[in-house]
Every structure is written in structure tokens, then in C-alpha cells.
Coordinates of C-alpha atoms and ligand atoms in Angstrom, one line a residue:
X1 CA 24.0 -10.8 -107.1
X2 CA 24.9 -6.9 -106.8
X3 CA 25.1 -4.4 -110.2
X4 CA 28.5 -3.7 -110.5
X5 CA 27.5 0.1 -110.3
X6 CA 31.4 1.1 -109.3
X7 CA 32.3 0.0 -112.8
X8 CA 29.6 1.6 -114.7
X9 CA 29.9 4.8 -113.0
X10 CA 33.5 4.8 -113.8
X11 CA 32.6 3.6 -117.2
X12 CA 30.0 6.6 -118.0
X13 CA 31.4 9.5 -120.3
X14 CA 29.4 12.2 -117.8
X15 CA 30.4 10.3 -114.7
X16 CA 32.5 13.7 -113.2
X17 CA 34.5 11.7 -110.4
X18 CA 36.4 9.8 -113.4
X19 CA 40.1 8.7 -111.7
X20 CA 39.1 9.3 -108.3
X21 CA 39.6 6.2 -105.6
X22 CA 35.3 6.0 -104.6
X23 CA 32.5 3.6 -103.5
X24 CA 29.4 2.8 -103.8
X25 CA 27.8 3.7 -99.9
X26 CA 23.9 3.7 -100.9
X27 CA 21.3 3.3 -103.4
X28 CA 17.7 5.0 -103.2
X29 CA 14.9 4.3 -104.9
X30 CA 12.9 7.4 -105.8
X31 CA 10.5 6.3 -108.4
X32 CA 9.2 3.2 -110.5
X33 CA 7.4 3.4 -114.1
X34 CA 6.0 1.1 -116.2
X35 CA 5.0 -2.2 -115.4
X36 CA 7.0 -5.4 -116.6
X37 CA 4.3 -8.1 -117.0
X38 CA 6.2 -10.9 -117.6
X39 CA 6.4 -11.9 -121.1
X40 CA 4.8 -8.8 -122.6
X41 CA 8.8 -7.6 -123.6
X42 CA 8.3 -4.3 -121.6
X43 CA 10.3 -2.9 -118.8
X44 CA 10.3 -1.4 -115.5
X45 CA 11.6 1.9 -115.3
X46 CA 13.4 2.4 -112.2
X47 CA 15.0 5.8 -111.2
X48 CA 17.3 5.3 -108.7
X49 CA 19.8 7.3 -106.6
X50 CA 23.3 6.6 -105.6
X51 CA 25.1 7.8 -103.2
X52 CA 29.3 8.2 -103.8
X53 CA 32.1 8.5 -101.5
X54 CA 35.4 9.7 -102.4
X55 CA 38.2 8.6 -100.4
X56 CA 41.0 10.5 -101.9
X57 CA 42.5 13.4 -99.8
X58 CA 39.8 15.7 -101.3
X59 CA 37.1 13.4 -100.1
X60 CA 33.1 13.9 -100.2
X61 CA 29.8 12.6 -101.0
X62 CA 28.2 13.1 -104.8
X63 CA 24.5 12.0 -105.6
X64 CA 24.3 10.5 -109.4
X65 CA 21.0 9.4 -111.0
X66 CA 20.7 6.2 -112.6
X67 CA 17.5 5.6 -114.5
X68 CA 17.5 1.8 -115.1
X69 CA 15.6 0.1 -117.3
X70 CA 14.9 -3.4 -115.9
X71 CA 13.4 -6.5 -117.6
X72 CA 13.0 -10.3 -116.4
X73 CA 14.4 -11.6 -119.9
X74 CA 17.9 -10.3 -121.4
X75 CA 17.4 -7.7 -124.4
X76 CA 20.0 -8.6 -127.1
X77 CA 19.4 -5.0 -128.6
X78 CA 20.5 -3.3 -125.3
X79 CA 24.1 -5.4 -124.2
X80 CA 25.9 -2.2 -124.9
X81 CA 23.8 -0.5 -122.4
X82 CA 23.9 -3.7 -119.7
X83 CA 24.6 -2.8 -116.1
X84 CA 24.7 -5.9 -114.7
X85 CA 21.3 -8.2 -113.3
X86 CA 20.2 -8.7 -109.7
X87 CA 17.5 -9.1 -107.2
X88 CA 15.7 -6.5 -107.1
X89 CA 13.7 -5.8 -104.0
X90 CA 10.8 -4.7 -106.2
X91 CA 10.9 -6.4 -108.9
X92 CA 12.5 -10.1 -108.7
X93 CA 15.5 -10.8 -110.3
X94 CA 16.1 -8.5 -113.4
X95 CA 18.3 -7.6 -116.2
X96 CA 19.3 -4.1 -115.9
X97 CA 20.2 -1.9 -118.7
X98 CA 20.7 2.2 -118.8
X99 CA 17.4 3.3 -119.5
X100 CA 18.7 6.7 -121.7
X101 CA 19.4 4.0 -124.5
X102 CA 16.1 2.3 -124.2
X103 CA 13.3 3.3 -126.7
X104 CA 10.3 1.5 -124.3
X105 CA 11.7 2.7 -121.2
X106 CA 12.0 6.3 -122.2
X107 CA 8.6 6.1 -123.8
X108 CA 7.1 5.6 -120.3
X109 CA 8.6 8.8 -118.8
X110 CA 7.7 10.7 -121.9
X111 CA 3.9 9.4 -121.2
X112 CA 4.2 9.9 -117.5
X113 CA 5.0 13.8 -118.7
X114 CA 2.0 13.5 -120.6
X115 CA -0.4 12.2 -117.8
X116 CA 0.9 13.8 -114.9
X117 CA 0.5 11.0 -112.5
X118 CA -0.4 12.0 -108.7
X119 CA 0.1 10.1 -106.1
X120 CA 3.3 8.8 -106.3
X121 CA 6.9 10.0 -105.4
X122 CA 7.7 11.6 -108.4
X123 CA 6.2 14.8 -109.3
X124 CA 5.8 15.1 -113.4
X125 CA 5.4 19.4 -113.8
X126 CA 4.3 20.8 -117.1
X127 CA 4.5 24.6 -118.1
X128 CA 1.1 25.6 -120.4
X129 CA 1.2 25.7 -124.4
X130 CA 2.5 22.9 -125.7
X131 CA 1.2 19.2 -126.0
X132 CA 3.7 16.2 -126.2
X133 CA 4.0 14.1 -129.4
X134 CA 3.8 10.6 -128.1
X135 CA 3.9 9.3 -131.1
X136 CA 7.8 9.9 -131.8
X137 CA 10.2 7.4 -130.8
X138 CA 13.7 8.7 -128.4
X139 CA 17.3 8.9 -129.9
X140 CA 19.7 9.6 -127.2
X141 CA 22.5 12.4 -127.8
X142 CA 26.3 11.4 -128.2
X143 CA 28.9 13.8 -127.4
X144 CA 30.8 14.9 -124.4
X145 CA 27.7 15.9 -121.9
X146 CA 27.8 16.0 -118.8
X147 CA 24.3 14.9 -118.2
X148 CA 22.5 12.4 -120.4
X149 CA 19.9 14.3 -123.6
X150 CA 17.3 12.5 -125.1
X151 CA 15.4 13.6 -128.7
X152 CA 11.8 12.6 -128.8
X153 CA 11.4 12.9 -132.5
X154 CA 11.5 16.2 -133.5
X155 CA 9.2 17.7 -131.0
X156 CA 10.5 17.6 -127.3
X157 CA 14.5 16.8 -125.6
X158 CA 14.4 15.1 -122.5
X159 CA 18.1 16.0 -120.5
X160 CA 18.2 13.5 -117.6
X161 CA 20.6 15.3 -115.1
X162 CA 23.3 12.6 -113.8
X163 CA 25.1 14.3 -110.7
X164 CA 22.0 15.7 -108.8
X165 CA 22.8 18.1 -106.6
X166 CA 19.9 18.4 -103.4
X167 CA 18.2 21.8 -104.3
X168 CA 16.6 23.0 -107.1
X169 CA 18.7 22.9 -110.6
X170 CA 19.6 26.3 -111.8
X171 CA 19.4 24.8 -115.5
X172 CA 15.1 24.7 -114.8
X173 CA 14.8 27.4 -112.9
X174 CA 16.3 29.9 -115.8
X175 CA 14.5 28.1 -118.4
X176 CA 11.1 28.3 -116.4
X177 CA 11.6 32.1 -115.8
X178 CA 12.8 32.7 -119.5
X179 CA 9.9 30.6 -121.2
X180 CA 7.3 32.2 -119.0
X181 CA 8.3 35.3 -119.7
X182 CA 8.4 34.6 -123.3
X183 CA 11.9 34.6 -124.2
X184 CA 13.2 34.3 -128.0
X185 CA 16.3 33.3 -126.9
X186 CA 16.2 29.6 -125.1
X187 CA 14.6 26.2 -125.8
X188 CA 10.6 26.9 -124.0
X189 CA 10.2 24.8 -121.1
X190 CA 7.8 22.1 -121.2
X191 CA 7.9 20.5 -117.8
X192 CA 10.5 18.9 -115.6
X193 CA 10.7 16.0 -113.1
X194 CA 10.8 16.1 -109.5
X195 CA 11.6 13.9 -107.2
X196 CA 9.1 13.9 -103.5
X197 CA 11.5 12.8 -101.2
X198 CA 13.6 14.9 -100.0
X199 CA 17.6 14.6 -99.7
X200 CA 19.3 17.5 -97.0
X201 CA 16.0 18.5 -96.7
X202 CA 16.5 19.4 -100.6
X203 CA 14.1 18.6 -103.3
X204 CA 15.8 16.4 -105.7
X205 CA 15.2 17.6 -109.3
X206 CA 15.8 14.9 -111.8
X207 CA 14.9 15.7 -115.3
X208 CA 13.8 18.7 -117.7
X209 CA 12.2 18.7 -121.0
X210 CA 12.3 21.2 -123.2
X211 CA 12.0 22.2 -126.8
X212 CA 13.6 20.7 -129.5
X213 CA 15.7 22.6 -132.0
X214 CA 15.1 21.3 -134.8
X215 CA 16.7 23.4 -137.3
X216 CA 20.1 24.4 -134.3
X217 CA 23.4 24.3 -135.6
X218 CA 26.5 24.0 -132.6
X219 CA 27.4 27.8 -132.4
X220 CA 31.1 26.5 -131.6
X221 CA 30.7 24.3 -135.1
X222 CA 29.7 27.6 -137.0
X223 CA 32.8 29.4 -135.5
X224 CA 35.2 26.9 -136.4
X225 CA 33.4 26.4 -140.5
X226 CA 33.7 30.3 -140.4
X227 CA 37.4 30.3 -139.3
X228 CA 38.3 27.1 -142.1
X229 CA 36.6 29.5 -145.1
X230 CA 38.9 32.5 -143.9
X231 CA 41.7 30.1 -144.3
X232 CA 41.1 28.5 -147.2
X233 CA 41.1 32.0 -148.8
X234 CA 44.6 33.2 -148.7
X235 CA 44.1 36.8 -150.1
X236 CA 41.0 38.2 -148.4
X237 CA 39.9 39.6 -145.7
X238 CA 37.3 38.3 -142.9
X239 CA 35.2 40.7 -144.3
X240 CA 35.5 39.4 -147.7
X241 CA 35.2 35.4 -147.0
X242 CA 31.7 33.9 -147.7
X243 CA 32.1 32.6 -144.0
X244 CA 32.1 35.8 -142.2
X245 CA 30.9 35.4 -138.9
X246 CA 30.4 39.3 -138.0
X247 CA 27.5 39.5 -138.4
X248 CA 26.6 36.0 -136.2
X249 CA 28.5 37.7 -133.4
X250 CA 26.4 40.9 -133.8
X251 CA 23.6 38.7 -133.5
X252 CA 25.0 37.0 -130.6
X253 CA 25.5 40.1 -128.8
X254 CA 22.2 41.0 -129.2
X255 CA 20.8 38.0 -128.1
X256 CA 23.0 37.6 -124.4
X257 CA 21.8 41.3 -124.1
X258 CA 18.2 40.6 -124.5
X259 CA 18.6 37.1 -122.3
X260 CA 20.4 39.5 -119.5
X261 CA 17.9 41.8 -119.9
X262 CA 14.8 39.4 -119.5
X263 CA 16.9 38.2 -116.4
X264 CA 17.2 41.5 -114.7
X265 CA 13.4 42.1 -114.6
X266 CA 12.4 38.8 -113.2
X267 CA 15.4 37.6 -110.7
X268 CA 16.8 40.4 -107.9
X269 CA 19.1 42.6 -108.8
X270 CA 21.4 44.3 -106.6
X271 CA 24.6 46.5 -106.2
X272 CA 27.8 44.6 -104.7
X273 CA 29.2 46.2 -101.5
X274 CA 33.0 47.1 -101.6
X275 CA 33.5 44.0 -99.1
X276 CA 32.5 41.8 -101.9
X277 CA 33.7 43.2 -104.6
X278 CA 37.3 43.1 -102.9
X279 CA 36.3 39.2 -102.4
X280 CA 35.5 38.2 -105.7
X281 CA 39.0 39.6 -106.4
X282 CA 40.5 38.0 -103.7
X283 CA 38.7 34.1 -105.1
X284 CA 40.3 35.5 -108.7
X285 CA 43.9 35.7 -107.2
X286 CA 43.4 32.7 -105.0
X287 CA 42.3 31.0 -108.3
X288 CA 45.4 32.2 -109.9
X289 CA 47.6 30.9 -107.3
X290 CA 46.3 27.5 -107.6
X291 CA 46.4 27.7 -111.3
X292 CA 50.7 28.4 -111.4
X293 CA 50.6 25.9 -108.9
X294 CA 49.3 23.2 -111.3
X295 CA 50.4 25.4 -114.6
X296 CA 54.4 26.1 -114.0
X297 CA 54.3 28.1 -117.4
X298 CA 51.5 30.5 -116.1
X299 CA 54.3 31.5 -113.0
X300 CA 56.1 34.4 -114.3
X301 CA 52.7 35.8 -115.4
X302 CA 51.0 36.1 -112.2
X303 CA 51.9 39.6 -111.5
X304 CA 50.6 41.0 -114.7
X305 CA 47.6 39.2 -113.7
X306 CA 47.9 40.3 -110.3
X307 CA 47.6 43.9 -111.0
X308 CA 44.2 43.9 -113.0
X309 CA 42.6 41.6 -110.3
X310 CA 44.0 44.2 -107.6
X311 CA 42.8 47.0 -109.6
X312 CA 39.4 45.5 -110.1
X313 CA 39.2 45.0 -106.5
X314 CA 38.6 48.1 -106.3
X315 CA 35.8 49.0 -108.4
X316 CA 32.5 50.3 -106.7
X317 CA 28.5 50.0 -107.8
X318 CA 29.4 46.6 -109.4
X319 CA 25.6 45.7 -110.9
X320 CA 24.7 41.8 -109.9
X321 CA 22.1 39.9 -111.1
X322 CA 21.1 36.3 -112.4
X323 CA 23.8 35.0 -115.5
X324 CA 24.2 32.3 -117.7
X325 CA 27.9 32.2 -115.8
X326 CA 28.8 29.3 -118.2
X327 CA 28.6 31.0 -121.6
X328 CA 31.2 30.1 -124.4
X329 CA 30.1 29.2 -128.1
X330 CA 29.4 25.8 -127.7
X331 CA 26.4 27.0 -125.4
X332 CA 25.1 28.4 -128.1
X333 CA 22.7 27.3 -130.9
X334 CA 21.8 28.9 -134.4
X335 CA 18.5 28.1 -135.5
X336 CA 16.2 29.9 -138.2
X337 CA 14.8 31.9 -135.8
X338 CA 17.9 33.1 -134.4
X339 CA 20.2 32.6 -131.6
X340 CA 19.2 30.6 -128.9
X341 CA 21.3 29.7 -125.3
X342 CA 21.7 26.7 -124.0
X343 CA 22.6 25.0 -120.3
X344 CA 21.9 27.5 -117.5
X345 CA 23.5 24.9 -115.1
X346 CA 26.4 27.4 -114.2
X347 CA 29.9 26.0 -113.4
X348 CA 29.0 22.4 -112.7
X349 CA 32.2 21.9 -110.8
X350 CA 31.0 25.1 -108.7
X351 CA 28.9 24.3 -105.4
X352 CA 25.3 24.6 -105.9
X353 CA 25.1 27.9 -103.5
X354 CA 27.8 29.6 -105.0
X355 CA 25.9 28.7 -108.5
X356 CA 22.7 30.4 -107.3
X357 CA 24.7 33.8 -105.9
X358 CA 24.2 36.8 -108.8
X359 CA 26.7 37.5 -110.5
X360 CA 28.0 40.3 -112.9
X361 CA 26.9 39.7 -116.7
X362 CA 30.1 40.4 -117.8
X363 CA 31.4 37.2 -116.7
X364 CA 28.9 35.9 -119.4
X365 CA 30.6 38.5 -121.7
X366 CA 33.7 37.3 -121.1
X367 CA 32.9 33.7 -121.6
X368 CA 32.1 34.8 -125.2
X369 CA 35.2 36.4 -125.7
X370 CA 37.5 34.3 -125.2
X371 CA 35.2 31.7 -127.5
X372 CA 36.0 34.3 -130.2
X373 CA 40.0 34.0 -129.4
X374 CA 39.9 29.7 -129.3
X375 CA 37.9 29.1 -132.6
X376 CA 40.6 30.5 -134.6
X377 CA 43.9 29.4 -132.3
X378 CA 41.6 25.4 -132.3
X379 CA 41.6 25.5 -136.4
X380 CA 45.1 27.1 -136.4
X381 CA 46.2 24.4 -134.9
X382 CA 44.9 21.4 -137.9
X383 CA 46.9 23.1 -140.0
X384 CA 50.6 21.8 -141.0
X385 CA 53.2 24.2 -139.9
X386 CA 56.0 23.4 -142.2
X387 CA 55.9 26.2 -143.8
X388 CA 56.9 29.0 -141.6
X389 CA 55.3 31.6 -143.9
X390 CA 52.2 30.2 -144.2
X391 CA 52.1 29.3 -140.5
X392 CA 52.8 33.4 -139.9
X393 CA 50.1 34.4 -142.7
X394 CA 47.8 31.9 -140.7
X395 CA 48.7 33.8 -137.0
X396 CA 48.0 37.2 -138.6
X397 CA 44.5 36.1 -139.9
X398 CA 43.4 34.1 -136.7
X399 CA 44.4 37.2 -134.8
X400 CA 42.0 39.1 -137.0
X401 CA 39.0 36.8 -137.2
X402 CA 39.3 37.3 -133.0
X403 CA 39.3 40.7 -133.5
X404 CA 36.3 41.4 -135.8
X405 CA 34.5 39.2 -134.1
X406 CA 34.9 39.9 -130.3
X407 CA 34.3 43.6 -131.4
X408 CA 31.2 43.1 -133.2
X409 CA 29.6 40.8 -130.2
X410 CA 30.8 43.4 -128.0
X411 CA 29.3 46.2 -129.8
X412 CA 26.4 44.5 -130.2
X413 CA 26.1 43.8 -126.7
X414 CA 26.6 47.0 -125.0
X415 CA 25.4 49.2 -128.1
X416 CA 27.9 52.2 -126.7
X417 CA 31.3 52.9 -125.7
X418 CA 32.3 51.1 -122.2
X419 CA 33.2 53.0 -119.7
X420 CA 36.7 52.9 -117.9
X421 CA 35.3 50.6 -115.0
X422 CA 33.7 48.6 -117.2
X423 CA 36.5 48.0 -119.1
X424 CA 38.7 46.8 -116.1
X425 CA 35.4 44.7 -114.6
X426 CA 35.7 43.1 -118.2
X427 CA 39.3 42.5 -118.4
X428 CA 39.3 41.0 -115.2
X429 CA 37.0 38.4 -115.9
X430 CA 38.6 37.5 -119.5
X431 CA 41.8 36.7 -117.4
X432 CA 39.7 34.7 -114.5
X433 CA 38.4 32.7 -117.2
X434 CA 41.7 32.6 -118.8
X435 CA 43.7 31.4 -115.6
X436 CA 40.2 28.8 -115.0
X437 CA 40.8 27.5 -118.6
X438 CA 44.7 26.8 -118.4
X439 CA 43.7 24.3 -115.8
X440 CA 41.1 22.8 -117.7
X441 CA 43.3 22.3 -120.8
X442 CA 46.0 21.2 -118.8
X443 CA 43.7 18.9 -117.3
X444 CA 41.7 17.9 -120.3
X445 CA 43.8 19.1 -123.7
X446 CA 47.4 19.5 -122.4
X447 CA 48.4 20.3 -125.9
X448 CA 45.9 23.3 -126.4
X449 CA 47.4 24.7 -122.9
X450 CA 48.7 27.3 -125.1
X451 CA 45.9 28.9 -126.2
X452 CA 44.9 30.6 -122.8
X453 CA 48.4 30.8 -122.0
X454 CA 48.9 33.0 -125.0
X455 CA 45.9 35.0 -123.9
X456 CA 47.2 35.6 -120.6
X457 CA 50.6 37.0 -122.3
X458 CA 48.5 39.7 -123.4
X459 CA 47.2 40.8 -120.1
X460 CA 48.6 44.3 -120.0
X461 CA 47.4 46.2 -116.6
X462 CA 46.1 49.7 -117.8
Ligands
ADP1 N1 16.6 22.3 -127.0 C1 17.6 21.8 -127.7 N2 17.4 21.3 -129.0 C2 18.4 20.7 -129.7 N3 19.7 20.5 -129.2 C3 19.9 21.0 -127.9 C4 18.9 21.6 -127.1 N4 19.4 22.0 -125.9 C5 20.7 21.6 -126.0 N5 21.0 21.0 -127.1 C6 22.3 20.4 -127.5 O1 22.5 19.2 -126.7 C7 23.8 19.1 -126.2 C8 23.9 19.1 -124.7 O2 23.2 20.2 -124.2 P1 23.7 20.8 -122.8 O3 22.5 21.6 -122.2 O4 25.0 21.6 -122.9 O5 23.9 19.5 -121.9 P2 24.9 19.2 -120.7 O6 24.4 19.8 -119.5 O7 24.9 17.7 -120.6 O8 26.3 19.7 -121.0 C9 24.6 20.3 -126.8 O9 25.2 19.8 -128.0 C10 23.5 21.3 -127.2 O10 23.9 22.0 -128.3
LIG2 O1 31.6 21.4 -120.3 P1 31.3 22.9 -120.1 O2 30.4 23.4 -121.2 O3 30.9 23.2 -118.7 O4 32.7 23.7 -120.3 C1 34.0 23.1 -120.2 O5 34.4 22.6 -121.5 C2 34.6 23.6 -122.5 C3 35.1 22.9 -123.7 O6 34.1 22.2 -124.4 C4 35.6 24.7 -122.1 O7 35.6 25.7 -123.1 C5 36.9 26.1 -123.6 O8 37.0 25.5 -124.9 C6 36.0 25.8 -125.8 C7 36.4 25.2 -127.1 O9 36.3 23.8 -127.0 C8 36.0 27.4 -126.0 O10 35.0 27.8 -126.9 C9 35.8 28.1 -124.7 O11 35.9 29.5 -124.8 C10 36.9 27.6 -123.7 O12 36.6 28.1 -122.4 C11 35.2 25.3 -120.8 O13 36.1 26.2 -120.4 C12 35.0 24.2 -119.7 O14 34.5 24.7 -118.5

């Protein structure tokens, strides 16, 4: 008897090949914890690694971590987590269950973290200055991830990456620079999992755990509360609203400046040549070609579009260095000690090397921006718009919560006028994430297509 692994792929929320015609072609086993004595009620803990072919046109290979949690007597308590049971060549025949959901099973990594096994495949590293509570008890995370986070008690989060990609994960890397180098602005690093075999001749990085934020609210949340409160009060101002969110995005600001900053002095830093710079504006038109070819309404405002990208093409002494290159509000978390930034992945979609090349950190600024134009287009949008003068009254405020807000994170973030350069650099990568987002609401939210659709309107070449 095989685990029907197709079907729970398929059936996995951060499984990313969702639709896609695919099989099965290997499984690997990089690492077993815990033992199952039968009878005593605990399980193995097996982390295995599939291999996935596509066969649409498309095509390709993807790795995906399963962590299984694997016990010679069914568990009642974990059917909605059951993948199926089996022979296993290790174990016997077992019941197999997805080990994120399992309170024992995670337990035994958190240990493992703990004791810092040697010896066997997997490679349990620890940063200095923190000890583990092992007496908490794991709740996994809901929500759309696309990798799997577990919450041992209030202490440490465990996020189990899903699609592994052979090399090492940009997500640890950043941490491990910005926790070392004492950072106020990320989750500190406590360790991460590695596995020692090797895949393309890649390590194979399969966990990290981190800090838990205890006190975090979703930065994307905040936003949207903010936005409700200016609503809600029909005769004032942002300015005026309890929920003013100005002085968030100051903070904000300051806080990608400081996290740039921190980058800069501990990742290489260079200048791009006029060859590359004339690429990235050549991948920003080809990106825009593909979007009107999937987006008809974004057609007859590709040459507006056109002309910043050509113009930015252009610019010279273009400062590179390590980004977030992910950044909207809902990578960002408020806690009582301030802003902190979250998922240092990059573009998941994005190949790995292209993920690891510098980039400029006003990609991350844009990112930010055009957070500050959806929170207030997103709540616009719950509202009933039968009333065409409310619905106009509504416009006219959303446009101005954007406003206040982009130019108090901006403000914040540069602390002085931009120059002329910077502002075209800037503008182009507001519409490149623009043009990137009709796709993904077209994809994903067909009816919020209309929110970077609007924002493209505005694209006026200076
Ligand atoms: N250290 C942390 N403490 C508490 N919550 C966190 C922490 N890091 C991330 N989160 C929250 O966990 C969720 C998933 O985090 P994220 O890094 O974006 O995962 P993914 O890579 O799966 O998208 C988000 O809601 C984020 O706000
Ligand atoms: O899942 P990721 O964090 O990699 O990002 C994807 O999903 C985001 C939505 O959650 C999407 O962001 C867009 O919608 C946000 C509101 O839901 C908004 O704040 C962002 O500014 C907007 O880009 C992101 O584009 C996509 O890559």
C-alpha cells in the first residue's frame, strides 16, 4: 500500500503547483526522530522529500518537504491530518499523519533543537543567547502560508519550509545576518535545520526557528482597522480619526531604513553597470508584455508604462545591495517594541539565483507603497455602493489615507527630498510591481484586478 501523496499535495493550502497535471517521481528520506516503541502512543518522525514532475507544457521538477508523523496504531485525534498508511521501509507498516499538526511529533524536533544531535543526517544549528522552552506545547498557524509555521508556546516559531529549493534559503540567511548583528527589526534567529545530504550538490535547508512575537499585530490588519475608523467618521480628516496610521507608516519607514541599512554593512554592495541596468528594464517591459497578454484591460496602458521603464533604462550609478524584495504590509508585524519584518524568502515564484542577486532597496520601497494604495481601495470595496454620494465621499478619503500615508513612510524612509533619478528608479518599480500584481489578482482575486489596474492609470511618464 502506497500514501496517496498526489492527493495530499494537491490537497495542501501551501502546495504552489495547485491545478497543474504532476506526479509523484521519488521520495527521499532525509531524516528520522523519535522512536515509536510500540504501544508507548509515540511516533516516528520522518522528514521526507518528494520529488514532483510537471507535465504541462511548462513542465519541471519541484522538491516539497513532507514531515510525517508515523505511528503503528491509528490516532483518532489526527484523521484531519491522515495521509494515508503503508509499509514503510523503516518502520513496518504505519499510519501516517502530517506531522505540523502533531503535538508529540513536533515536540521531538523542538528537543532535537535543543540537543543538537551529531551524527546523523540532519544538522540541528543554533545561534547563542537564547535557551528553548521545552516545556510549551506547538499550535500550528492557519492562514494562507506558503510554508507550514508552528508556535511553541509563547517562546519560539518553528516555519517548516514546504517547497525546498537545493541551496541555502534566503529567509535564514537574512535572519542570521540581522540577529547577529543585533537587529531591532526581525524575529532573532534561534537555529535552523539542515539537511546532510546533498540535492544538485545543494544543501537542503528544511526548517528555521525563530522568535516568537508575542505581542505582533498583522501590519496589513492595522492598515485596514485604520482605514474602517477613517470611514466610519464621515466629517474628519485622517489626521483627525483615532485610527491614524501616520505615524505607523513614519515608523515603518524608519524601520525598512534601518533593516536596509544593517543590510548594506554586512552583505556586498555594489553599483549596477549600464548593461544591467538597461536589463532590469528590459525583464520590466518583458513582464509587462506578458501581463496585457493575460490582462486585456492593462493593453492600451502599456505605452504609458513603456516610457517610465525606457526612461529608467537609462539611469546610471543604480546602488544594489541585499533587500527584503518581497515587502508589502502583510510582511510586517507591530509589536510593543516596534516594527518588526517578516519573510526574507524573496519572490517565491522567482528562481532561487535570481532571489540571491542584489537588488535596489527601492523595490522594497515600492512594495510598501503600493500596500498603502490597496488597504484603503480593499475596505472601499466592503462597503455598499448604492449611494453614489457616499460611494464618491468614500473615493475621495481612500485617496487621502494613500496619500498621508505613502508620504509619511516615504519621508520617513529617505529623511530628504529624492532626487530626480530616484524618483524615476521609484516610479518604475511601483508600476513593475503594479503590472506583477494585475496578474496575481487576476489569477488569485479577479474581482480586485482593479485596484492595480487603477494604479497603473495613473502612471504618468515625467
Ligand atoms: N516571529 C514571529 N512571531 C509571530 N508571528 C510571526 C512571526 N514570523 C511570522 N509570523 C506570522 O506568521 C505568518 C507566516 O509568516 P511568513 O514568514 O510570511 O510565512 P510564509 O513564508 O509561509 O508566507 C504571518 O502571518 C506572519 O505575520
Ligand atoms: O504571498 P506573498 O506574501 O508572497 O505575496 C503575494 O500575496 C500578496 C497578498 O497577500 C500580494 O499582495 C498584494 O495584496 C496585498 C493585500 O492583500 C497588498 O498589501 C499588497 O501591496 C499587494 O501587492 C502579493 O503581491 C503577492 O505576491
Amino acid at each position: 500500500m502506497t500514501l496517496p501523496l498526489e492527493d495530499f499535495l494537491t490537497g495542501a493550502r501551501w502546495f504552489g503547483g495547485k491545478g497543474r497535471p504532476l506526479a509523484v517521481t521519488g521520495v527521499r528520506r532525509l531524516g528520522l526522530l523519535g522512536d515509536e516503541r510500540r504501544g508507548t502512543g509515540s511516533p516516528a518522525l520522518a522528514l521526507d522529500l518528494v520529488t514532483v514532475d510537471y507535465s504541462d507544457a511548462e513542465g519541471g521538477t519541484e522538491y516539497y518537504q513532507l514531515p510525517l508523523s508515523c505511528y503503528s496504531e491509528p490516532q483518532a485525534s489526527l484523521e484531519h491530518a491522515a495521509v494515508g498508511s503503508t509499509e514503510d521501509p523503516d518502520l513496518g507498516f504505519v499510519h501516517v499523519y502530517d506531522a505540523v499538526h502533531d503535538r508529540q511529533a513536533m515536540a521531538h524536533l523542538l528537543e532535537a533543537f535543543d540537543r543538537q544531535p551529531t551524527g546523523g543526517p540532519l544538522r540541528f544549528e543554533r545561534l547563542p543567547g537564547h535557551d528553548l522552552d521545552l516545556g510549551t506545547h506547538s499550535t500550528l498557524f492557519s492562514g494562507e502560508q506558503s510554508n507550514s509555521s508552528v508556535a511553541f508556546g509563547e517562546d519560539s516559531l518553528l516555519k517548516v519550509f514546504r517547497k525546498i529549493t537545493p541551496g541555502r534559503n534566503p529567509d535564514i540567511t537574512v535572519h542570521e545576518v540581522l540577529t547577529r548583528a543585533g537587529s531591532d527589526h526581525v524575529a532573532a534567529l534561534f537555529g535552523w535545520l539542515e539537511s546532510d545530504s546533498l540535492l544538485e550538490g545543494e544543501v537542503l535547508q528544511l526548517a528555521m526557528l525563530q522568535q516568537f512575537l508575542r505581542t505582533a499585530s498583522d501590519g496589513w490588519e492595522l492598515a485596514l482597522s485604520s482605514v474602517r475608523n477613517l470611514f466610519a467618521e464621515a466629517d474628519l480628516h485622517a489626521n483627525e480619526v483615532g485610527g491614524d496610521f501616520a505615524g505607523e507608516a513614519r515608523r515603518l519607514g524608519v524601520a525598512l531604513r534601518e533593516t536596509h541599512e544593517t543590510l548594506a554593512q554586512h552583505f556586498p554592495t555594489r553599483t549596477r553597470s549600464t548593461d544591467e541596468q538597461a536589463a532590469v528594464a528590459a525583464a520590466m517591459n518583458a513582464r509587462l508584455d506578458a501581463a496585457a497578454a493575460i490582462v486585456p484591460q492593462l493593453v492600451e496602458r502599456v505605452p504609458a508604462v513603456r516610457r517610465v521603464f525606457d526612461a529608467a533604462a537609462g539611469l546610471t550609478d543604480v546602488a544594489v545591495q541585499q533587500i527584503h524584495a518581497d515587502l508589502h504590509l502583510g510582511q510586517t508585524l507591530r509589536t510593543v517594541k516596534g516594527w518588526k519584518i517578516v519573510d526574507f524568502e524573496g519572490e517565491p515564484a522567482k528562481p532561487l539565483a535570481e532571489r540571491q542577486l542584489p537588488d535596489t532597496p527601492w523595490r522594497d520601497v515600492a512594495g510598501m507603497l503600493r500596500s498603502f494604495d490597496y488597504a484603503p481601495r480593499v475596505v472601499e470595496r466592503t462597503y455598499d455602493d448604492s449611494d453614489p454620494s457616499a460611494t464618491e465621499q468614500r473615493a475621495y478619503r481612500s485617496a487621502e489615507w494613500s496619500k498621508r500615508n505613502r508620504t509619511a513612510f516615504l519621508a520617513a524612509y529617505a529623511g530628504r527630498d529624492l532626487t530626480p533619478q530616484e524618483n524615476l528608479l521609484l516610479a518604475a518599480y511601483v508600476a513593475d510591481k503594479a503590472v506583477y500584481e494585475t496578474v496575481y489578482e487576476a489569477r488569485n482575486r479577479p474581482t480586485w484586478v482593479s485596484i492595480p489596474l487603477d494604479a497603473i492609470s495613473r502612471v504618468r511618464p515625467s
